[in-house]
PDB file of C-alpha atoms in Angstrom:
ATOM      1  CA  MET A   1      13.880 -36.914  -1.333  1.00 49.00           C
ATOM      2  CA  SER A   2      10.813 -37.108   1.075  1.00 67.00           C
ATOM      3  CA  THR A   3       7.405 -37.615  -0.113  1.00 84.00           C
ATOM      4  CA  CYS A   4       4.128 -36.052   0.826  1.00 89.00           C
ATOM      5  CA  ARG A   5       3.194 -38.972   3.213  1.00 90.00           C
ATOM      6  CA  THR A   6       6.575 -38.177   5.210  1.00 91.00           C
ATOM      7  CA  TYR A   7       5.903 -34.378   5.461  1.00 89.00           C
ATOM      8  CA  GLN A   8       2.111 -35.358   6.728  1.00 90.00           C
ATOM      9  CA  GLU A   9       3.724 -37.363   9.519  1.00 91.00           C
ATOM     10  CA  TRP A  10       5.676 -34.442  10.643  1.00 91.00           C
ATOM     11  CA  MET A  11       2.683 -32.151  10.720  1.00 90.00           C
ATOM     12  CA  PRO A  12       1.416 -32.779  14.283  1.00 90.00           C
ATOM     13  CA  GLU A  13       4.724 -32.243  15.803  1.00 91.00           C
ATOM     14  CA  ALA A  14       5.216 -28.944  13.895  1.00 89.00           C
ATOM     15  CA  LEU A  15       1.891 -27.826  15.096  1.00 88.00           C
ATOM     16  CA  TYR A  16       2.827 -28.506  18.817  1.00 88.00           C
ATOM     17  CA  ASP A  17       6.507 -26.809  18.078  1.00 87.00           C
ATOM     18  CA  GLU A  18       8.196 -30.238  18.653  1.00 89.00           C
ATOM     19  CA  LEU A  19       9.657 -30.649  15.193  1.00 88.00           C
ATOM     20  CA  GLU A  20      13.580 -30.330  14.765  1.00 91.00           C
ATOM     21  CA  GLN A  21      14.492 -27.176  13.123  1.00 91.00           C
ATOM     22  CA  PRO A  22      16.021 -28.428   9.978  1.00 91.00           C
ATOM     23  CA  ARG A  23      13.004 -30.525   9.421  1.00 91.00           C
ATOM     24  CA  ALA A  24      10.504 -27.755  10.159  1.00 90.00           C
ATOM     25  CA  GLU A  25      12.372 -25.464   7.546  1.00 92.00           C
ATOM     26  CA  GLU A  26      11.942 -28.397   4.922  1.00 92.00           C
ATOM     27  CA  LEU A  27       8.474 -28.800   5.839  1.00 90.00           C
ATOM     28  CA  ALA A  28       7.843 -25.184   5.474  1.00 91.00           C
ATOM     29  CA  ARG A  29       9.344 -25.088   1.998  1.00 92.00           C
ATOM     30  CA  HIS A  30       7.263 -28.382   1.077  1.00 91.00           C
ATOM     31  CA  LEU A  31       4.220 -26.520   2.263  1.00 91.00           C
ATOM     32  CA  ASP A  32       5.063 -23.443  -0.188  1.00 92.00           C
ATOM     33  CA  GLU A  33       5.342 -25.994  -2.978  1.00 90.00           C
ATOM     34  CA  CYS A  34       2.582 -28.778  -2.388  1.00 92.00           C
ATOM     35  CA  ALA A  35      -1.028 -27.067  -2.223  1.00 92.00           C
ATOM     36  CA  ALA A  36      -2.715 -30.515  -0.925  1.00 92.00           C
ATOM     37  CA  CYS A  37      -0.184 -30.731   1.989  1.00 92.00           C
ATOM     38  CA  ALA A  38      -0.722 -26.849   2.721  1.00 92.00           C
ATOM     39  CA  ALA A  39      -4.610 -27.469   2.783  1.00 92.00           C
ATOM     40  CA  LEU A  40      -4.230 -30.403   5.324  1.00 92.00           C
ATOM     41  CA  CYS A  41      -1.828 -28.576   7.487  1.00 92.00           C
ATOM     42  CA  GLY A  42      -4.315 -25.621   7.582  1.00 91.00           C
ATOM     43  CA  GLU A  43      -7.071 -27.957   8.629  1.00 92.00           C
ATOM     44  CA  LEU A  44      -4.872 -29.216  11.224  1.00 91.00           C
ATOM     45  CA  ARG A  45      -4.061 -25.998  12.619  1.00 90.00           C
ATOM     46  CA  THR A  46      -7.698 -24.925  12.671  1.00 90.00           C
ATOM     47  CA  THR A  47      -8.527 -28.036  14.538  1.00 90.00           C
ATOM     48  CA  LEU A  48      -6.059 -27.426  17.190  1.00 87.00           C
ATOM     49  CA  GLU A  49      -6.928 -23.726  17.485  1.00 87.00           C
ATOM     50  CA  THR A  50     -10.684 -24.834  18.032  1.00 86.00           C
ATOM     51  CA  MET A  51      -9.512 -27.339  20.806  1.00 84.00           C
ATOM     52  CA  SER A  52      -7.128 -25.012  22.484  1.00 81.00           C
ATOM     53  CA  ALA A  53      -9.768 -22.244  22.596  1.00 79.00           C
ATOM     54  CA  ARG A  54     -12.124 -24.325  24.814  1.00 73.00           C
ATOM     55  CA  ARG A  55     -11.808 -23.703  28.673  1.00 75.00           C
ATOM     56  CA  ARG A  56     -13.113 -25.713  31.252  1.00 74.00           C
ATOM     57  CA  PRO A  57     -15.986 -23.654  33.126  1.00 78.00           C
ATOM     58  CA  ASP A  58     -15.715 -23.189  36.949  1.00 80.00           C
ATOM     59  CA  PRO A  59     -17.912 -25.486  38.725  1.00 80.00           C
ATOM     60  CA  GLY A  60     -19.007 -22.947  41.530  1.00 81.00           C
ATOM     61  CA  GLN A  61     -18.493 -22.234  45.129  1.00 84.00           C
ATOM     62  CA  VAL A  62     -20.982 -25.052  45.867  1.00 81.00           C
ATOM     63  CA  PHE A  63     -18.997 -27.702  44.234  1.00 81.00           C
ATOM     64  CA  TRP A  64     -15.935 -26.543  45.986  1.00 82.00           C
ATOM     65  CA  ASP A  65     -17.615 -26.382  49.333  1.00 84.00           C
ATOM     66  CA  GLY A  66     -18.433 -30.046  49.379  1.00 84.00           C
ATOM     67  CA  TYR A  67     -15.388 -31.074  47.733  1.00 85.00           C
ATOM     68  CA  TRP A  68     -13.474 -32.075  50.878  1.00 87.00           C
ATOM     69  CA  ARG A  69     -16.245 -33.933  52.301  1.00 87.00           C
ATOM     70  CA  ARG A  70     -16.770 -35.980  49.177  1.00 88.00           C
ATOM     71  CA  LEU A  71     -12.971 -36.716  49.092  1.00 89.00           C
ATOM     72  CA  GLU A  72     -12.957 -37.825  52.616  1.00 89.00           C
ATOM     73  CA  GLU A  73     -15.734 -40.204  51.902  1.00 89.00           C
ATOM     74  CA  ARG A  74     -14.131 -41.681  49.062  1.00 89.00           C
ATOM     75  CA  VAL A  75     -10.897 -42.396  50.820  1.00 91.00           C
ATOM     76  CA  ALA A  76     -12.817 -44.037  53.591  1.00 89.00           C
ATOM     77  CA  ARG A  77     -14.591 -46.358  50.915  1.00 87.00           C
ATOM     78  CA  ASP A  78     -11.127 -47.143  49.180  1.00 84.00           C
ATOM     79  CA  THR A  79      -9.573 -48.257  52.496  1.00 82.00           C
ATOM     80  CA  ALA A  80     -12.527 -50.427  53.390  1.00 78.00           C
ATOM     81  CA  ALA A  81     -12.319 -52.139  50.095  1.00 76.00           C
ATOM     82  CA  ALA A  82      -8.618 -52.634  50.567  1.00 70.00           C
ATOM     83  CA  ASP A  83      -8.930 -54.159  54.036  1.00 63.00           C
ATOM     84  CA  ALA A  84     -11.598 -56.657  52.674  1.00 61.00           C
ATOM     85  CA  SER A  85      -9.513 -57.563  49.926  1.00 59.00           C
ATOM     86  CA  ARG A  86      -6.675 -58.360  52.469  1.00 58.00           C
ATOM     87  CA  PHE A  87      -8.821 -60.603  54.390  1.00 53.00           C
ATOM     88  CA  GLY A  88     -10.046 -62.227  50.940  1.00 54.00           C
ATOM     89  CA  ARG A  89      -6.188 -63.145  50.425  1.00 56.00           C
ATOM     90  CA  TRP A  90      -6.096 -65.007  53.701  1.00 55.00           C
ATOM     91  CA  ARG A  91      -9.262 -66.887  53.187  1.00 56.00           C
ATOM     92  CA  PRO A  92      -7.959 -69.052  50.148  1.00 57.00           C
ATOM     93  CA  ALA A  93      -5.341 -70.520  52.461  1.00 54.00           C
ATOM     94  CA  GLY A  94      -7.750 -72.496  54.507  1.00 57.00           C
ATOM     95  CA  SER A  95     -10.069 -73.371  51.401  1.00 66.00           C
ATOM     96  CA  TRP A  96      -6.940 -74.744  49.608  1.00 70.00           C
ATOM     97  CA  GLY A  97      -6.118 -77.048  52.547  1.00 74.00           C
ATOM     98  CA  PHE A  98      -9.939 -78.580  52.526  1.00 77.00           C
ATOM     99  CA  ARG A  99      -9.315 -79.100  48.714  1.00 80.00           C
ATOM    100  CA  VAL A 100      -6.241 -80.941  49.170  1.00 82.00           C
ATOM    101  CA  ALA A 101      -7.821 -82.849  51.900  1.00 85.00           C
ATOM    102  CA  ALA A 102     -10.524 -83.854  49.762  1.00 87.00           C
ATOM    103  CA  ALA A 103      -8.609 -84.871  46.921  1.00 87.00           C
ATOM    104  CA  VAL A 104      -6.469 -87.092  49.094  1.00 86.00           C
ATOM    105  CA  ALA A 105      -9.709 -88.734  50.770  1.00 88.00           C
ATOM    106  CA  VAL A 106     -10.924 -89.419  47.037  1.00 88.00           C
ATOM    107  CA  LEU A 107      -7.827 -91.180  46.006  1.00 85.00           C
ATOM    108  CA  ALA A 108      -7.703 -93.255  49.135  1.00 86.00           C
ATOM    109  CA  GLY A 109     -11.217 -94.321  48.611  1.00 84.00           C
ATOM    110  CA  GLY A 110     -10.280 -95.181  44.846  1.00 83.00           C
ATOM    111  CA  VAL A 111      -7.241 -97.129  45.912  1.00 82.00           C
ATOM    112  CA  TRP A 112      -9.482 -99.009  48.542  1.00 81.00           C
ATOM    113  CA  ILE A 113     -12.235 -99.748  46.026  1.00 83.00           C
ATOM    114  CA  GLY A 114      -9.641-101.189  43.361  1.00 76.00           C
ATOM    115  CA  ARG A 115      -7.903-103.287  46.000  1.00 76.00           C
ATOM    116  CA  THR A 116     -10.943-104.746  47.622  1.00 79.00           C
ATOM    117  CA  ILE A 117     -13.938-104.757  45.208  1.00 76.00           C
ATOM    118  CA  LEU A 118     -12.425-104.724  41.853  1.00 69.00           C
ATOM    119  CA  ALA A 119      -9.356-107.105  42.330  1.00 60.00           C
ATOM    120  CA  PRO A 120      -9.403-110.126  40.213  1.00 60.00           C
ATOM    121  CA  GLN A 121     -10.863-113.116  41.973  1.00 56.00           C
ATOM    122  CA  PRO A 122      -8.578-116.029  42.795  1.00 52.00           C
ATOM    123  CA  ASN A 123     -10.759-118.538  41.203  1.00 51.00           C
ATOM    124  CA  GLY A 124      -9.990-117.271  37.665  1.00 45.00           C
ATOM    125  CA  ALA A 125      -9.577-114.054  35.489  1.00 45.00           C
ATOM    126  CA  ALA A 126     -12.176-111.946  34.180  1.00 43.00           C
ATOM    127  CA  HIS A 127     -14.140-112.710  31.242  1.00 45.00           C
ATOM    128  CA  ASP A 128     -12.939-110.810  28.185  1.00 47.00           C
ATOM    129  CA  PRO A 129     -15.024-111.656  24.837  1.00 43.00           C
ATOM    130  CA  ALA A 130     -12.017-110.238  22.765  1.00 44.00           C
ATOM    131  CA  SER A 131      -9.545-112.646  24.464  1.00 44.00           C
ATOM    132  CA  VAL A 132     -11.492-115.875  24.236  1.00 44.00           C
ATOM    133  CA  VAL A 133      -9.064-118.512  22.893  1.00 45.00           C
ATOM    134  CA  VAL A 134     -10.478-121.909  21.627  1.00 44.00           C
ATOM    135  CA  ALA A 135      -8.310-124.593  23.155  1.00 45.00           C
ATOM    136  CA  PRO A 136      -7.260-127.106  20.813  1.00 47.00           C
ATOM    137  CA  PRO A 137      -9.027-130.491  20.914  1.00 45.00           C
ATOM    138  CA  GLU A 138      -7.425-133.613  22.510  1.00 46.00           C
ATOM    139  CA  GLN A 139      -5.761-136.104  20.367  1.00 46.00           C
ATOM    140  CA  ALA A 140      -8.310-138.523  19.180  1.00 44.00           C
ATOM    141  CA  GLU A 141      -8.388-141.280  16.506  1.00 47.00           C
ATOM    142  CA  PRO A 142      -8.493-139.668  12.991  1.00 45.00           C
ATOM    143  CA  GLN A 143     -11.621-139.793  11.220  1.00 47.00           C
ATOM    144  CA  PRO A 144     -12.165-140.959   7.755  1.00 44.00           C
ATOM    145  CA  GLN A 145     -12.858-137.512   6.546  1.00 43.00           C
ATOM    146  CA  GLN A 146      -9.727-136.115   8.124  1.00 44.00           C
ATOM    147  CA  LEU A 147      -7.754-139.094   6.663  1.00 40.00           C
ATOM    148  CA  ALA A 148      -9.131-137.938   3.238  1.00 41.00           C
ATOM    149  CA  LEU A 149      -7.999-134.450   3.699  1.00 39.00           C
ATOM    150  CA  ASP A 150      -4.434-135.520   5.041  1.00 45.00           C
ATOM    151  CA  SER A 151      -3.836-137.679   1.904  1.00 41.00           C
ATOM    152  CA  GLN A 152      -4.872-134.712  -0.199  1.00 42.00           C
ATOM    153  CA  GLY A 153      -2.004-132.677   1.378  1.00 43.00           C
ATOM    154  CA  GLY A 154      -4.019-130.184   3.338  1.00 43.00           C
ATOM    155  CA  PRO A 155      -7.341-128.603   3.755  1.00 42.00           C
ATOM    156  CA  PRO A 156      -9.661-127.667   0.905  1.00 43.00           C
ATOM    157  CA  ALA A 157      -9.094-124.441  -0.940  1.00 43.00           C
ATOM    158  CA  GLY A 158     -10.854-121.397   0.585  1.00 42.00           C
ATOM    159  CA  SER A 159     -10.932-122.681   4.122  1.00 41.00           C
ATOM    160  CA  GLU A 160      -8.070-120.389   5.456  1.00 42.00           C
ATOM    161  CA  GLY A 161      -9.054-117.608   7.973  1.00 42.00           C
ATOM    162  CA  ARG A 162     -12.664-119.043   8.520  1.00 42.00           C
ATOM    163  CA  PRO A 163     -13.990-118.891  12.016  1.00 43.00           C
ATOM    164  CA  ILE A 164     -13.522-121.821  14.193  1.00 39.00           C
ATOM    165  CA  ASP A 165     -16.467-124.054  14.343  1.00 42.00           C
ATOM    166  CA  ALA A 166     -18.208-124.355  18.027  1.00 41.00           C
ATOM    167  CA  PRO A 167     -17.903-127.492  19.606  1.00 39.00           C
ATOM    168  CA  ALA A 168     -20.569-130.115  19.759  1.00 38.00           C
ATOM    169  CA  GLY A 169     -23.480-128.946  21.861  1.00 37.00           C
ATOM    170  CA  GLU A 170     -22.962-125.385  21.153  1.00 39.00           C
ATOM    171  CA  VAL A 171     -25.096-123.562  18.675  1.00 38.00           C
ATOM    172  CA  ARG A 172     -23.545-120.494  16.892  1.00 41.00           C
ATOM    173  CA  GLY A 173     -25.836-117.639  16.418  1.00 41.00           C
ATOM    174  CA  ASP A 174     -26.024-115.082  13.523  1.00 43.00           C
ATOM    175  CA  THR A 175     -23.156-112.962  12.810  1.00 44.00           C
ATOM    176  CA  GLY A 176     -25.076-109.641  14.234  1.00 43.00           C
ATOM    177  CA  ASP A 177     -25.623-111.483  17.593  1.00 43.00           C
ATOM    178  CA  SER A 178     -22.220-113.204  17.701  1.00 41.00           C
ATOM    179  CA  HIS A 179     -21.213-110.667  20.780  1.00 44.00           C
ATOM    180  CA  ASP A 180     -23.954-111.814  22.871  1.00 45.00           C
ATOM    181  CA  ALA A 181     -23.350-114.273  25.592  1.00 40.00           C
ATOM    182  CA  GLY A 182     -24.104-117.905  24.674  1.00 41.00           C
ATOM    183  CA  ALA A 183     -24.480-117.266  21.020  1.00 40.00           C
ATOM    184  CA  GLY A 184     -21.111-119.097  20.218  1.00 39.00           C
ATOM    185  CA  VAL A 185     -17.494-119.064  20.431  1.00 40.00           C
ATOM    186  CA  VAL A 186     -16.314-116.493  17.893  1.00 55.00           C
ATOM    187  CA  THR A 187     -12.839-114.691  18.610  1.00 74.00           C
ATOM    188  CA  ALA A 188     -12.328-111.202  17.710  1.00 71.00           C
ATOM    189  CA  ALA A 189      -9.232-112.435  15.403  1.00 76.00           C
ATOM    190  CA  SER A 190     -11.959-114.074  12.897  1.00 84.00           C
ATOM    191  CA  TYR A 191     -13.593-110.565  12.488  1.00 85.00           C
ATOM    192  CA  THR A 192     -10.369-108.872  11.855  1.00 85.00           C
ATOM    193  CA  SER A 193      -9.493-111.862   9.348  1.00 86.00           C
ATOM    194  CA  GLU A 194     -12.992-111.259   7.690  1.00 88.00           C
ATOM    195  CA  ALA A 195     -12.377-107.363   7.508  1.00 87.00           C
ATOM    196  CA  GLN A 196      -8.903-107.961   5.860  1.00 88.00           C
ATOM    197  CA  ARG A 197     -10.482-110.309   3.280  1.00 90.00           C
ATOM    198  CA  TYR A 198     -13.038-107.476   2.664  1.00 90.00           C
ATOM    199  CA  ILE A 199     -10.207-104.880   2.172  1.00 90.00           C
ATOM    200  CA  GLY A 200      -8.565-107.228  -0.326  1.00 90.00           C
ATOM    201  CA  ARG A 201     -11.782-107.731  -2.482  1.00 91.00           C
ATOM    202  CA  SER A 202     -12.431-104.101  -2.446  1.00 90.00           C
ATOM    203  CA  GLN A 203      -8.961-103.505  -3.521  1.00 89.00           C
ATOM    204  CA  VAL A 204      -9.340-105.792  -6.578  1.00 90.00           C
ATOM    205  CA  VAL A 205     -12.555-103.693  -7.473  1.00 88.00           C
ATOM    206  CA  LEU A 206     -10.801-100.446  -7.473  1.00 88.00           C
ATOM    207  CA  PHE A 207      -7.901-101.575  -9.421  1.00 87.00           C
ATOM    208  CA  ALA A 208     -10.010-102.806 -11.909  1.00 86.00           C
ATOM    209  CA  LEU A 209     -11.869 -99.404 -11.906  1.00 82.00           C
ATOM    210  CA  LEU A 210      -8.784 -97.386 -11.883  1.00 85.00           C
ATOM    211  CA  ASN A 211      -7.196 -99.267 -14.617  1.00 84.00           C
ATOM    212  CA  GLY A 212     -10.144 -99.493 -17.037  1.00 73.00           C
ATOM    213  CA  GLY A 213     -10.377 -97.256 -20.283  1.00 60.00           C
ATOM    214  CA  THR A 214     -11.940 -93.784 -20.314  1.00 50.00           C
ATOM    215  CA  ASP A 215     -12.930 -93.900 -23.984  1.00 49.00           C
ATOM    216  CA  GLU A 216     -16.314 -93.141 -25.181  1.00 48.00           C
ATOM    217  CA  GLY A 217     -18.490 -96.211 -24.864  1.00 47.00           C
ATOM    218  CA  GLU A 218     -16.400 -98.093 -22.437  1.00 47.00           C
ATOM    219  CA  GLY A 219     -18.761 -97.522 -19.454  1.00 44.00           C
ATOM    220  CA  ALA A 220     -20.746-100.743 -20.214  1.00 49.00           C
ATOM    221  CA  GLY A 221     -17.168-102.659 -19.279  1.00 64.00           C
ATOM    222  CA  PHE A 222     -17.478-101.845 -15.448  1.00 76.00           C
ATOM    223  CA  GLY A 223     -20.689-104.248 -15.216  1.00 80.00           C
ATOM    224  CA  SER A 224     -18.560-106.812 -13.007  1.00 83.00           C
ATOM    225  CA  GLU A 225     -17.230-104.204 -10.882  1.00 84.00           C
ATOM    226  CA  ARG A 226     -20.796-102.770 -10.198  1.00 84.00           C
ATOM    227  CA  ALA A 227     -21.907-106.376  -9.349  1.00 87.00           C
ATOM    228  CA  GLN A 228     -18.778-107.025  -6.957  1.00 88.00           C
ATOM    229  CA  ALA A 229     -19.555-103.480  -5.409  1.00 87.00           C
ATOM    230  CA  ARG A 230     -23.235-104.418  -4.548  1.00 88.00           C
ATOM    231  CA  VAL A 231     -22.106-107.553  -2.589  1.00 91.00           C
ATOM    232  CA  LEU A 232     -19.589-105.747  -0.799  1.00 91.00           C
ATOM    233  CA  VAL A 233     -21.613-102.911   0.106  1.00 90.00           C
ATOM    234  CA  ALA A 234     -24.294-105.372   1.545  1.00 90.00           C
ATOM    235  CA  GLU A 235     -21.345-106.739   3.801  1.00 90.00           C
ATOM    236  CA  GLY A 236     -19.729-103.650   4.933  1.00 87.00           C
ATOM    237  CA  GLN A 237     -21.910-102.266   7.483  1.00 89.00           C
ATOM    238  CA  ARG A 238     -22.001-105.800   9.314  1.00 89.00           C
ATOM    239  CA  ILE A 239     -18.236-105.999   9.186  1.00 89.00           C
ATOM    240  CA  GLN A 240     -18.032-102.472  10.854  1.00 88.00           C
ATOM    241  CA  ASP A 241     -20.470-103.697  13.627  1.00 88.00           C
ATOM    242  CA  ASP A 242     -18.351-106.704  14.346  1.00 87.00           C
ATOM    243  CA  LEU A 243     -15.050-104.593  14.748  1.00 87.00           C
ATOM    244  CA  THR A 244     -15.948-103.243  18.210  1.00 85.00           C
ATOM    245  CA  ARG A 245     -12.364-103.533  19.808  1.00 87.00           C
ATOM    246  CA  PRO A 246     -10.560-100.167  20.206  1.00 86.00           C
ATOM    247  CA  GLU A 247      -7.421-101.599  18.569  1.00 84.00           C
ATOM    248  CA  ASP A 248      -9.762-101.997  15.384  1.00 85.00           C
ATOM    249  CA  ARG A 249     -10.636 -98.332  15.054  1.00 87.00           C
ATOM    250  CA  ARG A 250      -8.176 -97.606  12.193  1.00 87.00           C
ATOM    251  CA  LEU A 251      -9.475-100.999  10.421  1.00 87.00           C
ATOM    252  CA  ARG A 252     -13.246 -99.971  10.908  1.00 88.00           C
ATOM    253  CA  ASP A 253     -12.727 -96.503   9.662  1.00 90.00           C
ATOM    254  CA  LEU A 254     -10.988 -97.974   6.538  1.00 90.00           C
ATOM    255  CA  VAL A 255     -13.817-100.557   5.842  1.00 90.00           C
ATOM    256  CA  GLY A 256     -16.300 -97.781   6.171  1.00 91.00           C
ATOM    257  CA  GLN A 257     -14.421 -95.515   3.542  1.00 90.00           C
ATOM    258  CA  LEU A 258     -14.320 -98.459   1.369  1.00 92.00           C
ATOM    259  CA  GLU A 259     -18.144 -98.933   1.543  1.00 90.00           C
ATOM    260  CA  MET A 260     -18.832 -95.401   0.626  1.00 90.00           C
ATOM    261  CA  ILE A 261     -16.751 -95.539  -2.546  1.00 90.00           C
ATOM    262  CA  LEU A 262     -18.299 -99.186  -3.264  1.00 90.00           C
ATOM    263  CA  ARG A 263     -21.636 -97.664  -2.887  1.00 89.00           C
ATOM    264  CA  GLU A 264     -20.806 -95.034  -5.725  1.00 87.00           C
ATOM    265  CA  ILE A 265     -19.430 -97.868  -7.921  1.00 86.00           C
ATOM    266  CA  ALA A 266     -22.517 -99.920  -7.433  1.00 86.00           C
ATOM    267  CA  ASN A 267     -24.782 -96.897  -8.518  1.00 85.00           C
ATOM    268  CA  LEU A 268     -23.056 -96.403 -11.701  1.00 82.00           C
ATOM    269  CA  GLU A 269     -25.085 -96.503 -14.918  1.00 77.00           C
ATOM    270  CA  ALA A 270     -24.093 -99.026 -17.551  1.00 62.00           C
ATOM    271  CA  ASP A 271     -23.446 -96.887 -20.705  1.00 51.00           C
ATOM    272  CA  SER A 272     -23.557 -93.015 -19.834  1.00 55.00           C
ATOM    273  CA  ASP A 273     -21.718 -92.535 -16.452  1.00 71.00           C
ATOM    274  CA  LEU A 274     -18.142 -92.188 -17.644  1.00 80.00           C
ATOM    275  CA  ALA A 275     -18.161 -88.654 -15.687  1.00 82.00           C
ATOM    276  CA  ALA A 276     -19.018 -90.436 -12.493  1.00 84.00           C
ATOM    277  CA  VAL A 277     -16.206 -93.217 -13.077  1.00 85.00           C
ATOM    278  CA  GLU A 278     -13.673 -90.186 -13.352  1.00 86.00           C
ATOM    279  CA  MET A 279     -15.036 -88.744  -9.979  1.00 87.00           C
ATOM    280  CA  ILE A 280     -14.645 -91.921  -8.170  1.00 88.00           C
ATOM    281  CA  ARG A 281     -11.047 -92.189  -9.490  1.00 87.00           C
ATOM    282  CA  ASN A 282     -10.320 -88.662  -8.356  1.00 89.00           C
ATOM    283  CA  ARG A 283     -11.787 -89.371  -5.034  1.00 90.00           C
ATOM    284  CA  VAL A 284      -9.720 -92.533  -4.581  1.00 89.00           C
ATOM    285  CA  ASP A 285      -6.558 -90.553  -5.568  1.00 88.00           C
ATOM    286  CA  ARG A 286      -7.595 -87.516  -3.319  1.00 89.00           C
ATOM    287  CA  GLU A 287      -8.118 -89.557  -0.152  1.00 88.00           C
ATOM    288  CA  GLY A 288      -5.161 -91.783  -0.646  1.00 88.00           C
ATOM    289  CA  VAL A 289      -7.286 -95.015  -0.404  1.00 87.00           C
ATOM    290  CA  LEU A 290      -4.777 -97.220  -2.079  1.00 89.00           C
ATOM    291  CA  LEU A 291      -2.074 -96.001   0.054  1.00 88.00           C
ATOM    292  CA  ARG A 292      -4.187 -96.554   3.374  1.00 87.00           C
ATOM    293  CA  ILE A 293      -4.844-100.131   1.998  1.00 88.00           C
ATOM    294  CA  ASP A 294      -1.198-100.936   1.596  1.00 88.00           C
ATOM    295  CA  LEU A 295      -0.499 -99.649   5.005  1.00 87.00           C
ATOM    296  CA  GLN A 296      -3.236-101.686   6.661  1.00 85.00           C
ATOM    297  CA  GLN A 297      -1.921-104.868   4.755  1.00 85.00           C
ATOM    298  CA  MET A 298       1.654-103.947   6.012  1.00 87.00           C
ATOM    299  CA  ARG A 299       0.600-103.771   9.617  1.00 83.00           C
ATOM    300  CA  GLU A 300      -1.179-107.181   9.374  1.00 82.00           C
ATOM    301  CA  ALA A 301       1.662-108.705   8.018  1.00 82.00           C
ATOM    302  CA  SER A 302       3.933-107.340  10.783  1.00 79.00           C
ATOM    303  CA  GLY A 303       1.608-108.497  13.349  1.00 71.00           C
ATOM    304  CA  THR A 304       1.334-112.011  11.681  1.00 69.00           C
ATOM    305  CA  ASP A 305       5.138-112.155  11.775  1.00 63.00           C
ATOM    306  CA  ARG A 306       5.271-111.349  15.272  1.00 65.00           C
ATOM    307  CA  LYS A 307       2.835-114.032  16.437  1.00 64.00           C
ATOM    308  CA  GLN A 308       4.594-116.469  14.223  1.00 64.00           C
ATOM    309  CA  GLY A 309       7.816-115.568  15.859  1.00 61.00           C
ATOM    310  CA  GLY A 310       6.509-115.791  19.352  1.00 58.00           C
ATOM    311  CA  GLN A 311       4.935-119.313  18.383  1.00 57.00           C
ATOM    312  CA  GLY A 312       8.438-120.517  17.358  1.00 55.00           C
ATOM    313  CA  LYS A 313      10.098-119.263  20.568  1.00 54.00           C
ATOM    314  CA  ALA A 314       7.337-121.141  22.414  1.00 51.00           C
ATOM    315  CA  PHE A 315       8.089-124.467  20.490  1.00 50.00           C
ATOM    316  CA  ASP A 316      11.556-123.925  21.188  1.00 51.00           C
TER     317      ASP A 316
END
């Protein structure tokens, strides 16, 4: 059974006598039963009669006398525009040729500059601060201090991963100026190792905060975490400034994210900031900070394994 909406869609065709006969009869029966549709159909019929009653007035003899003259002028203008467009289509062929020639000239100039001016000098390779490698010292007589270390079975605890000391006669500058020439020999690997240690220390603080209790009165239990967070916040910006290589971008972003979270931990109040602790926990979970730390540690471990494998093959 058709609805009023269906019959209303048939009305324009019925007014122009374009509706099929069965549908026209069905629409007529519906209009006899439905007052709303009958009123709408009457309005449409009145509008159509009003529009049909309008007749375009005759422009007059003056218009028709100048009609052919205006038509000829318009045809002449259209012909001239078409000729101009055909000429414009021929013109890009030459311009494209000049563009291709200019591109070839630029490429040839770049190749010439690369081979003559920017070519590596035969006397030595270009200096790259990120690729500076400290050569191992020549074998010398063991010093008393070295003998004492060897007798104890290895270097003192906490000495792994520290930057290599500069040779005698060289003065190592401040950490903030270590990228400047003459400030000391500091490899980019030492900055990466320091950032890895920073991430590990930050992970310990986050674990302590996440695994702490949420009962009332336990806010004072985060005093050590707040103290460690202050120390890490003070070191975060310096570590980010040291990570200048493009391949350290992911590591630098993670250090910056940890610094922001640690800053919130450092600003916690002792007794009445449990709501802020819960907000920090939610942020760590929402941003997947611990997952990013795990992925970074996995990448670092994979890179270390590749380096050790390459060294083993070199010794073989």
